[in-house]
Amino acid sequence: MVSHAFFAATSVEPTAEGHYVGEVREGWSIADNANGGYLLAIAARAMCHASGRPDPVSVTAHYLRPARPGPVTVDTEVVKTGKTFTVVRATLASDRELLSLLGTFGTLHGDGELAPAPALVDAEPPDLPSVERCVPMPATDGFPPPFMANVDLRLHPDDATFLQGIKSGYARMRGWFAFPDGEPVDTIGLLQATDAFPPTIFNADLPVAWTPTVELTAHVRARPAPGWLRCSFQTRFVTGGFLEADGEIWDETGRLVAQSRQLALVPRG
Amino acid sequence: MVSHAFFAATSVEPTAEGHYVGEVREGWSIADNANGGYLLAIAARAMCHASGRPDPVSVTAHYLRPARPGPVTVDTEVVKTGKTFTVVRATLASDRELLSLLGTFGTLHGDGELAPAPALVDAEPPDLPSVERCVPMPATDGFPPPFMANVDLRLHPDDATFLQGIKSGYARMRGWFAFPDGEPVDTIGLLQATDAFPPTIFNADLPVAWTPTVELTAHVRARPAPGWLRCSFQTRFVTGGFLEADGEIWDETGRLVAQSRQLALVPRG
């Protein structure tokens, strides 16, 4: 039995042309604020519906304010419908605007389908020990946060020592991602996966605790095959009061299925 | 004498609250279509003015249609004005909508100013021979295109052999960037620099000639010091009918001043 908790928690209902209602559920928060990937997924589900296309191709969200559990609306506007893509802009709001978004939607290739040639892959999936040998993130009322009950993360042991207060010294997080109830990760679920891991900065030798997201862009390359996703998030530049976190998500067949980059603020420690 | 041709060619004039007029100038085109970075710069100049902030921090453009020389409008809407940032969305249009944009604007640190701690830089500027030993891109009526008269690119010799029909085999382009008339590159000029070099794909062993941009996001980290910019653009994934090109721009003092990523279509060769 698969309960599809993520699908339920990100579902939206159209109430008028381009207008959707949904709900930020309890349990998807980190330090009382809803997780950014979760909010992105709610908004993208509405945008995807409005586009009439099955998949997000490139979606950007600018984070305006923290979100608490409760009803939300997504107002969408189709900017352009072309032969291949539809471009949609949107606003996710509660009583105030929370996220401003812009995205291109289309039809991506699925597992086992012949992808268009030509192809070049100058990288490899992150090298991870088996799921069983990686480190789960248990949900608690404090840290790790309640959100961790809704995603199943298994961290690379080398990147998980921060849980015991020992930073790896490398600003990265690698691990496996799945939904705990076995819900398959679709292309909206991939957006959740781009912002579900602990911040890369938790492993850097820097006095930084909290890095609010300014902007996150996700490119989805393909529909993932069923199974665990191999994920890698890395920060190379903490400069000028900002950091970027670059994500790569690969499916179990070894295909890159998404890339992401977020820009976050680095408050003075 | 500095003529500031880039500034003039990207200038916009407010005509009503949030509404700007400008012009896509002759000479900024590649194969008859205006360069994408140039269009981004026109739109961002209007967005920056509308924001009341001096600098773009993160700007995303989705490319809807090719643009030809002629008058354009930029319609902007301030989404949120906060203490530190202002978020603006915009549309660049001629008789039809050309670009849809969303960006966060603020105040960046300049050359010689103390940047906020903490800092981490896990990368180095691209290793380039001196400007004099790199390869200029001459503007022609065909290829290289007329656009090259308005930017001064000096390609790494290893990445420039494609000009003689010999691909390096690595999907990357590295080189120096400046404006030919000595106009200092401001943070709007950095947006131009993120999409000025020949496509990375020109150096890949793939039968691909034309890769229209779907979306480009630029993060600006700091105001560049005067002088040449060191630039690097690289593609690691040509998959599923798409490629990304990741850019890094460093100033003469060795500071990262911008990162960019674009998603482009890879038409079947």
XYZ file of C-alpha atoms in Angstrom:
538
model
C 0.000 0.000 0.000
C 1.431 3.344 -1.034
C -0.118 6.344 0.682
C 1.305 9.089 -1.564
C 1.691 11.545 1.291
C 3.817 13.921 -0.790
C 1.239 14.025 -3.559
C -1.502 14.749 -1.022
C 0.545 17.389 0.786
C 1.351 19.240 -2.450
C -2.009 18.857 -4.191
C -3.799 21.945 -5.406
C -7.320 22.457 -6.642
C -8.278 24.883 -9.399
C -11.002 27.278 -8.263
C -10.996 29.657 -11.221
C -8.994 30.135 -14.418
C -5.351 30.118 -13.294
C -6.231 30.217 -9.617
C -5.511 27.318 -7.259
C -5.933 26.588 -3.580
C -3.794 24.247 -1.511
C -2.458 23.838 1.961
C 0.937 23.993 3.619
C 0.631 20.925 5.830
C 1.914 20.439 9.333
C 5.013 18.284 9.454
C 6.817 19.755 6.443
C 8.645 22.407 8.458
C 12.155 23.096 9.624
C 12.424 25.368 12.677
C 8.730 26.300 12.311
C 9.061 27.365 8.666
C 7.864 25.221 5.775
C 10.692 23.637 3.773
C 11.554 25.544 0.594
C 11.456 22.536 -1.729
C 8.022 21.627 -0.419
C 6.696 25.139 -1.130
C 8.274 25.005 -4.595
C 6.523 21.689 -5.243
C 3.084 23.057 -4.295
C 3.519 26.058 -6.576
C 4.980 23.983 -9.427
C 2.078 21.540 -9.294
C -0.311 24.430 -9.934
C 1.951 25.920 -12.629
C 2.262 22.525 -14.310
C -1.524 22.156 -14.355
C -1.942 25.663 -15.723
C 0.621 24.939 -18.441
C -1.223 21.858 -19.689
C 2.177 20.117 -19.860
C 3.189 17.107 -17.776
C 6.619 18.193 -16.536
C 8.593 21.158 -15.175
C 11.674 21.789 -17.334
C 13.144 24.833 -15.601
C 11.543 26.474 -12.586
C 12.830 29.436 -10.587
C 11.440 30.533 -7.227
C 12.352 33.674 -5.320
C 11.603 33.292 -1.630
C 9.843 36.347 -0.241
C 8.800 35.365 3.272
C 8.821 32.303 5.541
C 5.687 30.131 5.358
C 3.719 28.537 8.176
C 1.186 25.692 7.910
C -2.201 26.793 6.636
C -4.161 27.446 3.438
C -2.328 28.909 0.449
C -3.243 30.095 -3.010
C -1.298 29.842 -6.246
C -2.102 32.427 -8.889
C -0.710 31.467 -12.275
C -0.444 33.287 -15.563
C 0.501 31.594 -18.828
C 3.115 33.835 -20.450
C 3.511 31.870 -23.681
C 2.287 28.608 -25.121
C 4.556 27.328 -27.864
C 4.865 24.098 -29.822
C 7.144 22.455 -27.270
C 6.975 24.494 -24.076
C 4.650 26.644 -22.032
C 6.042 29.418 -19.835
C 4.109 30.224 -16.674
C 4.617 32.735 -13.906
C 3.034 32.371 -10.504
C 2.704 33.619 -6.972
C 2.286 31.401 -3.919
C 0.586 33.281 -1.110
C -1.107 32.892 2.258
C -2.286 36.240 3.640
C 0.950 37.566 2.128
C 3.014 36.649 -0.925
C 5.466 33.871 -0.080
C 7.121 32.814 -3.358
C 7.347 34.421 -6.777
C 7.966 31.927 -9.575
C 8.699 31.622 -13.272
C 8.976 28.356 -15.150
C 9.039 26.532 -18.468
C 6.995 23.338 -18.714
C 7.050 20.567 -21.317
C 7.219 16.818 -21.817
C 10.319 15.028 -20.578
C 11.603 11.600 -21.487
C 10.843 8.757 -19.158
C 12.694 5.739 -17.915
C 13.346 3.291 -20.719
C 12.340 5.736 -23.428
C 14.882 6.563 -26.065
C 16.286 9.990 -25.246
C 17.200 12.235 -28.148
C 20.768 12.088 -29.406
C 23.354 13.530 -29.202
C 24.490 13.077 -25.650
C 27.478 13.942 -23.543
C 27.936 13.209 -19.858
C 31.162 14.590 -18.398
C 30.412 13.549 -14.817
C 29.469 10.535 -12.760
C 26.736 9.923 -10.204
C 27.930 10.538 -6.645
C 29.703 7.516 -5.228
C 27.543 6.423 -2.290
C 27.650 3.372 -0.043
C 24.488 1.245 -0.249
C 21.307 2.725 1.197
C 21.628 0.387 4.187
C 25.151 1.625 4.941
C 24.178 5.293 4.764
C 22.886 7.364 7.689
C 19.153 8.076 8.066
C 17.911 11.428 9.339
C 15.402 10.781 12.117
C 12.594 13.321 12.559
C 12.447 14.973 15.980
C 10.629 17.959 17.450
C 13.929 19.849 17.331
C 16.875 18.858 15.170
C 16.664 16.904 12.876
C 13.339 18.632 12.145
C 9.810 17.204 11.741
C 10.197 17.549 7.949
C 12.493 14.508 7.987
C 9.475 12.248 8.635
C 8.184 13.126 5.160
C 11.341 12.420 3.191
C 13.683 9.468 3.491
C 17.258 10.736 3.391
C 20.254 8.467 3.764
C 23.420 10.509 4.083
C 26.861 9.470 2.960
C 28.611 8.521 6.231
C 31.458 10.953 5.451
C 28.928 13.798 5.273
C 26.834 12.732 8.279
C 29.269 13.294 11.123
C 27.895 16.820 11.582
C 25.014 15.069 13.377
C 27.569 14.328 16.094
C 28.995 17.828 15.900
C 31.928 16.922 13.645
C 32.006 18.867 10.384
C 33.582 17.110 7.404
C 35.298 20.329 6.343
C 33.804 20.044 2.844
C 30.690 22.117 2.146
C 28.735 19.250 0.641
C 25.960 16.769 1.370
C 25.558 13.533 -0.517
C 22.988 10.856 -0.052
C 19.972 8.889 -1.186
C 16.486 10.363 -1.469
C 13.089 8.649 -1.522
C 9.644 9.176 -0.079
C 9.198 7.072 3.070
C 5.854 5.600 1.993
C 7.208 4.372 -1.328
C 5.518 7.048 -3.406
C 7.376 7.196 -6.727
C 9.298 10.431 -7.232
C 7.815 12.189 -10.242
C 9.199 15.358 -11.780
C 7.434 17.467 -9.121
C 8.962 15.215 -6.468
C 12.368 15.986 -7.965
C 11.791 19.643 -7.104
C 11.287 18.571 -3.496
C 14.525 16.591 -3.662
C 16.482 19.685 -4.763
C 15.875 21.242 -1.342
C 15.489 18.461 1.214
C 19.019 17.730 2.424
C 20.698 19.512 5.345
C 22.512 22.662 4.217
C 25.977 22.082 2.741
C 27.245 24.732 5.136
C 26.679 22.327 8.049
C 29.838 20.593 6.883
C 31.950 23.706 6.328
C 34.363 25.096 8.897
C 32.468 28.361 9.076
C 30.458 29.976 11.868
C 27.192 29.872 9.922
C 23.985 28.280 11.124
C 21.124 29.649 9.089
C 21.188 30.403 5.366
C 17.813 31.599 4.095
C 17.217 30.885 0.401
C 17.010 33.914 -1.864
C 16.386 31.996 -5.083
C 16.306 28.419 -6.293
C 16.347 27.232 -9.907
C 15.811 23.598 -10.836
C 16.312 22.046 -14.257
C 14.591 18.714 -14.728
C 16.179 16.596 -17.456
C 14.135 13.391 -17.378
C 11.477 11.484 -15.467
C 13.257 9.351 -12.891
C 13.142 5.565 -12.916
C 11.500 4.007 -9.844
C 13.785 3.648 -6.844
C 16.234 5.655 -4.798
C 17.762 8.863 -6.122
C 21.457 9.602 -5.754
C 21.902 13.231 -4.737
C 24.822 15.570 -4.313
C 24.814 19.165 -3.095
C 27.925 21.275 -3.021
C 28.940 24.845 -2.195
C 32.118 26.264 -3.667
C 31.686 29.953 -2.976
C 30.724 31.612 0.286
C 31.481 35.200 -0.687
C 29.987 38.668 -0.482
C 27.362 37.545 2.011
C 25.982 34.810 -0.270
C 26.534 31.171 -1.012
C 25.363 28.941 -3.832
C 24.433 25.283 -3.448
C 24.629 23.215 -6.628
C 22.612 20.027 -6.731
C 22.694 16.984 -8.977
C 20.133 14.231 -8.834
C 20.615 10.900 -10.585
C 18.199 7.999 -10.765
C 18.902 4.328 -10.077
C 19.672 3.671 -13.739
C 22.541 6.179 -13.580
C 20.843 8.975 -15.496
C 21.068 12.633 -14.475
C 17.446 13.635 -13.837
C 17.836 17.110 -12.342
C 20.272 19.916 -11.635
C 19.624 22.698 -9.186
C 21.303 25.820 -7.919
C 20.195 27.962 -5.060
C 21.471 31.291 -3.850
C 21.268 31.765 -0.095
C 22.086 34.569 2.276
C 24.932 34.088 4.727
C 24.126 36.161 7.782
C 27.189 37.334 9.702
C 27.883 34.574 12.219
C 37.601 58.992 -24.263
C 35.168 56.281 -23.277
C 32.033 56.090 -25.426
C 30.016 53.729 -23.212
C 28.418 51.993 -26.173
C 27.052 49.170 -24.010
C 25.409 51.588 -21.630
C 23.835 53.471 -24.525
C 22.691 50.285 -26.270
C 21.023 48.963 -23.100
C 19.580 52.223 -21.798
C 15.897 52.432 -21.049
C 13.647 55.366 -20.307
C 10.738 55.278 -17.896
C 7.517 56.435 -19.554
C 5.065 55.525 -16.815
C 5.149 53.806 -13.424
C 6.985 50.518 -14.053
C 6.968 50.973 -17.821
C 10.143 51.532 -19.838
C 11.063 51.967 -23.487
C 14.363 51.019 -25.070
C 15.785 49.789 -28.315
C 17.424 46.609 -29.520
C 20.276 48.153 -31.501
C 21.738 46.998 -34.771
C 25.081 45.269 -34.329
C 24.224 43.229 -31.235
C 22.995 40.226 -33.221
C 24.165 36.725 -33.960
C 22.699 35.182 -37.115
C 20.129 37.998 -37.308
C 18.856 37.498 -33.727
C 19.824 39.767 -30.853
C 22.266 38.197 -28.400
C 20.583 36.773 -25.293
C 22.870 38.458 -22.784
C 22.254 41.804 -24.452
C 18.484 41.372 -24.177
C 18.876 40.312 -20.547
C 20.894 43.471 -19.864
C 18.231 45.763 -21.358
C 15.512 44.142 -19.275
C 17.630 44.052 -16.113
C 18.464 47.740 -16.424
C 14.749 48.525 -16.310
C 14.146 46.051 -13.478
C 17.037 47.509 -11.505
C 15.620 51.020 -11.917
C 12.169 49.827 -10.897
C 13.635 48.113 -7.819
C 15.326 51.293 -6.589
C 18.398 49.144 -5.857
C 21.781 49.522 -7.555
C 22.569 45.896 -8.429
C 21.046 42.675 -9.755
C 21.632 39.828 -7.267
C 19.847 36.950 -9.030
C 18.069 37.349 -12.348
C 16.315 34.679 -14.386
C 15.141 35.118 -17.964
C 13.041 32.690 -19.970
C 13.499 33.254 -23.683
C 10.195 33.247 -25.521
C 11.016 34.355 -29.055
C 14.004 35.614 -31.059
C 14.443 39.406 -31.114
C 15.318 41.674 -34.021
C 16.605 45.258 -33.863
C 13.905 47.821 -33.115
C 12.026 49.455 -30.261
C 11.193 47.393 -27.176
C 9.291 47.899 -23.971
C 10.005 46.553 -20.502
C 7.034 46.238 -18.190
C 8.073 45.737 -14.597
C 6.192 44.889 -11.455
C 7.680 45.123 -7.974
C 6.721 41.889 -6.201
C 8.199 42.716 -2.813
C 10.315 45.443 -1.278
C 12.147 44.245 1.810
C 14.850 45.645 4.035
C 17.688 44.234 1.926
C 16.228 43.189 -1.408
C 13.529 44.059 -3.887
C 12.009 41.357 -6.090
C 10.825 42.418 -9.534
C 9.204 40.586 -12.403
C 9.233 41.883 -15.932
C 8.441 41.305 -19.574
C 10.587 42.490 -22.464
C 8.496 42.876 -25.618
C 8.498 44.286 -29.123
C 5.203 43.644 -30.907
C 5.339 40.294 -29.108
C 6.695 39.157 -25.745
C 10.381 38.240 -26.053
C 11.637 37.529 -22.520
C 9.897 36.843 -19.234
C 12.009 37.689 -16.197
C 12.151 37.481 -12.427
C 14.904 38.908 -10.269
C 16.110 39.983 -6.859
C 17.947 43.301 -6.619
C 20.063 44.764 -3.825
C 23.366 46.417 -3.022
C 26.533 44.461 -3.720
C 30.011 45.009 -2.395
C 32.472 46.815 -4.581
C 36.148 46.529 -5.334
C 38.218 47.340 -2.280
C 35.259 47.274 0.076
C 35.372 44.872 2.957
C 33.147 41.944 2.050
C 31.197 40.318 4.857
C 32.807 37.351 6.551
C 32.751 34.371 6.600
C 34.138 33.326 3.262
C 35.015 30.105 1.480
C 36.346 29.774 -2.052
C 36.802 26.184 -3.180
C 37.831 27.059 -6.737
C 40.303 29.153 -8.657
C 39.923 31.638 -11.478
C 40.379 30.022 -14.892
C 44.035 29.778 -15.849
C 44.362 31.968 -18.930
C 47.384 33.155 -20.895
C 47.755 36.936 -20.923
C 45.190 38.937 -22.887
C 47.775 39.522 -25.617
C 48.389 35.789 -26.014
C 44.692 34.913 -26.256
C 42.681 34.853 -29.466
C 40.379 37.768 -30.374
C 37.032 37.177 -32.064
C 36.805 39.496 -35.074
C 33.338 40.727 -36.035
C 32.252 39.824 -39.570
C 28.987 39.916 -41.489
C 28.808 36.143 -41.097
C 30.760 34.173 -38.522
C 32.080 35.458 -36.119
C 28.952 37.608 -35.964
C 28.528 41.424 -35.890
C 27.924 41.192 -32.118
C 31.656 40.601 -31.639
C 32.332 44.272 -32.490
C 30.522 45.257 -29.278
C 32.347 42.958 -26.877
C 36.058 42.277 -26.656
C 36.578 38.544 -26.186
C 40.000 36.952 -26.003
C 39.700 33.186 -26.086
C 42.052 30.747 -24.456
C 44.119 29.406 -27.391
C 43.181 25.820 -26.454
C 39.494 26.707 -26.808
C 39.852 28.814 -29.971
C 40.844 26.193 -32.524
C 37.174 25.693 -33.404
C 37.613 28.918 -35.412
C 39.801 26.817 -37.728
C 37.341 23.928 -37.643
C 39.210 21.950 -34.965
C 37.141 21.225 -31.870
C 39.007 20.889 -28.588
C 36.828 17.948 -27.567
C 35.942 19.665 -24.271
C 32.590 21.472 -24.127
C 34.020 24.647 -22.681
C 35.018 28.208 -23.571
C 37.432 30.229 -21.493
C 38.661 33.709 -22.067
C 38.850 37.374 -21.193
C 35.927 39.772 -21.469
C 35.849 43.558 -21.705
C 33.994 46.232 -23.604
C 36.037 47.375 -26.627
C 35.645 51.081 -25.871
C 36.936 50.744 -22.321
C 33.509 51.130 -20.684
C 33.823 49.686 -17.173
C 31.802 46.495 -16.693
C 29.189 47.204 -14.040
C 26.853 44.601 -12.590
C 24.524 44.947 -15.600
C 27.538 44.467 -17.854
C 28.247 41.222 -15.995
C 24.878 39.944 -17.199
C 26.052 40.608 -20.758
C 29.262 38.717 -20.026
C 27.307 35.627 -18.924
C 26.098 35.173 -22.508
C 28.684 36.613 -24.856
C 31.116 33.783 -25.556
C 30.703 31.243 -28.377
C 28.614 28.238 -27.279
C 30.535 25.592 -25.330
C 29.100 23.046 -27.732
C 31.331 24.448 -30.501
C 34.165 22.585 -28.815
C 32.314 19.291 -28.230
C 32.540 16.326 -30.562
C 28.819 16.432 -31.238
C 26.837 17.224 -34.389
C 25.164 20.286 -32.870
C 25.247 23.769 -34.347
C 22.454 25.767 -32.807
C 21.349 25.649 -29.170
C 18.581 28.156 -28.422
C 18.461 29.300 -24.806
C 15.422 28.227 -22.817
C 16.403 29.932 -19.570
C 19.362 31.779 -18.102
C 19.961 32.582 -14.431
C 22.790 34.836 -13.304
C 23.941 35.398 -9.731
C 26.018 38.519 -9.237
C 28.257 38.340 -6.172
C 30.136 41.629 -6.274
C 30.842 44.722 -8.343
C 33.870 43.967 -10.496
C 37.131 45.847 -10.192
C 38.139 47.796 -13.321
C 39.882 45.702 -15.960
C 39.493 42.473 -17.838
C 37.225 39.721 -16.584
C 38.327 36.091 -16.520
C 35.474 33.912 -17.766
C 34.819 30.205 -17.996
C 31.819 28.422 -19.478
C 31.408 24.677 -19.314
C 28.837 22.056 -20.276
C 28.867 18.708 -18.513
C 25.513 17.283 -19.547
C 24.039 17.112 -23.023
C 21.112 14.827 -22.246
C 17.400 14.488 -22.892
C 17.497 17.124 -25.616
C 18.971 19.792 -23.327
C 22.337 21.104 -22.234
C 23.391 23.388 -19.425
C 26.222 25.898 -19.643
C 27.717 26.945 -16.319
C 29.575 30.222 -16.226
C 31.988 31.760 -13.762
C 33.265 35.306 -14.009
C 36.181 36.592 -11.956
C 37.602 40.091 -11.859
C 41.242 41.153 -12.167
C 41.698 41.082 -8.401
C 40.822 37.361 -8.387
C 37.341 37.685 -6.928
C 34.369 35.690 -8.198
C 31.908 38.341 -9.363
C 29.221 36.232 -11.064
C 27.965 32.723 -11.658
C 25.546 31.782 -14.395
C 23.742 28.732 -15.682
C 21.715 28.485 -18.802
C 19.516 25.691 -20.080
C 19.484 25.359 -23.857
C 17.707 23.134 -26.318
C 19.756 20.684 -28.335
C 17.953 20.193 -31.622
C 18.588 16.796 -33.203
C 21.645 17.280 -35.399
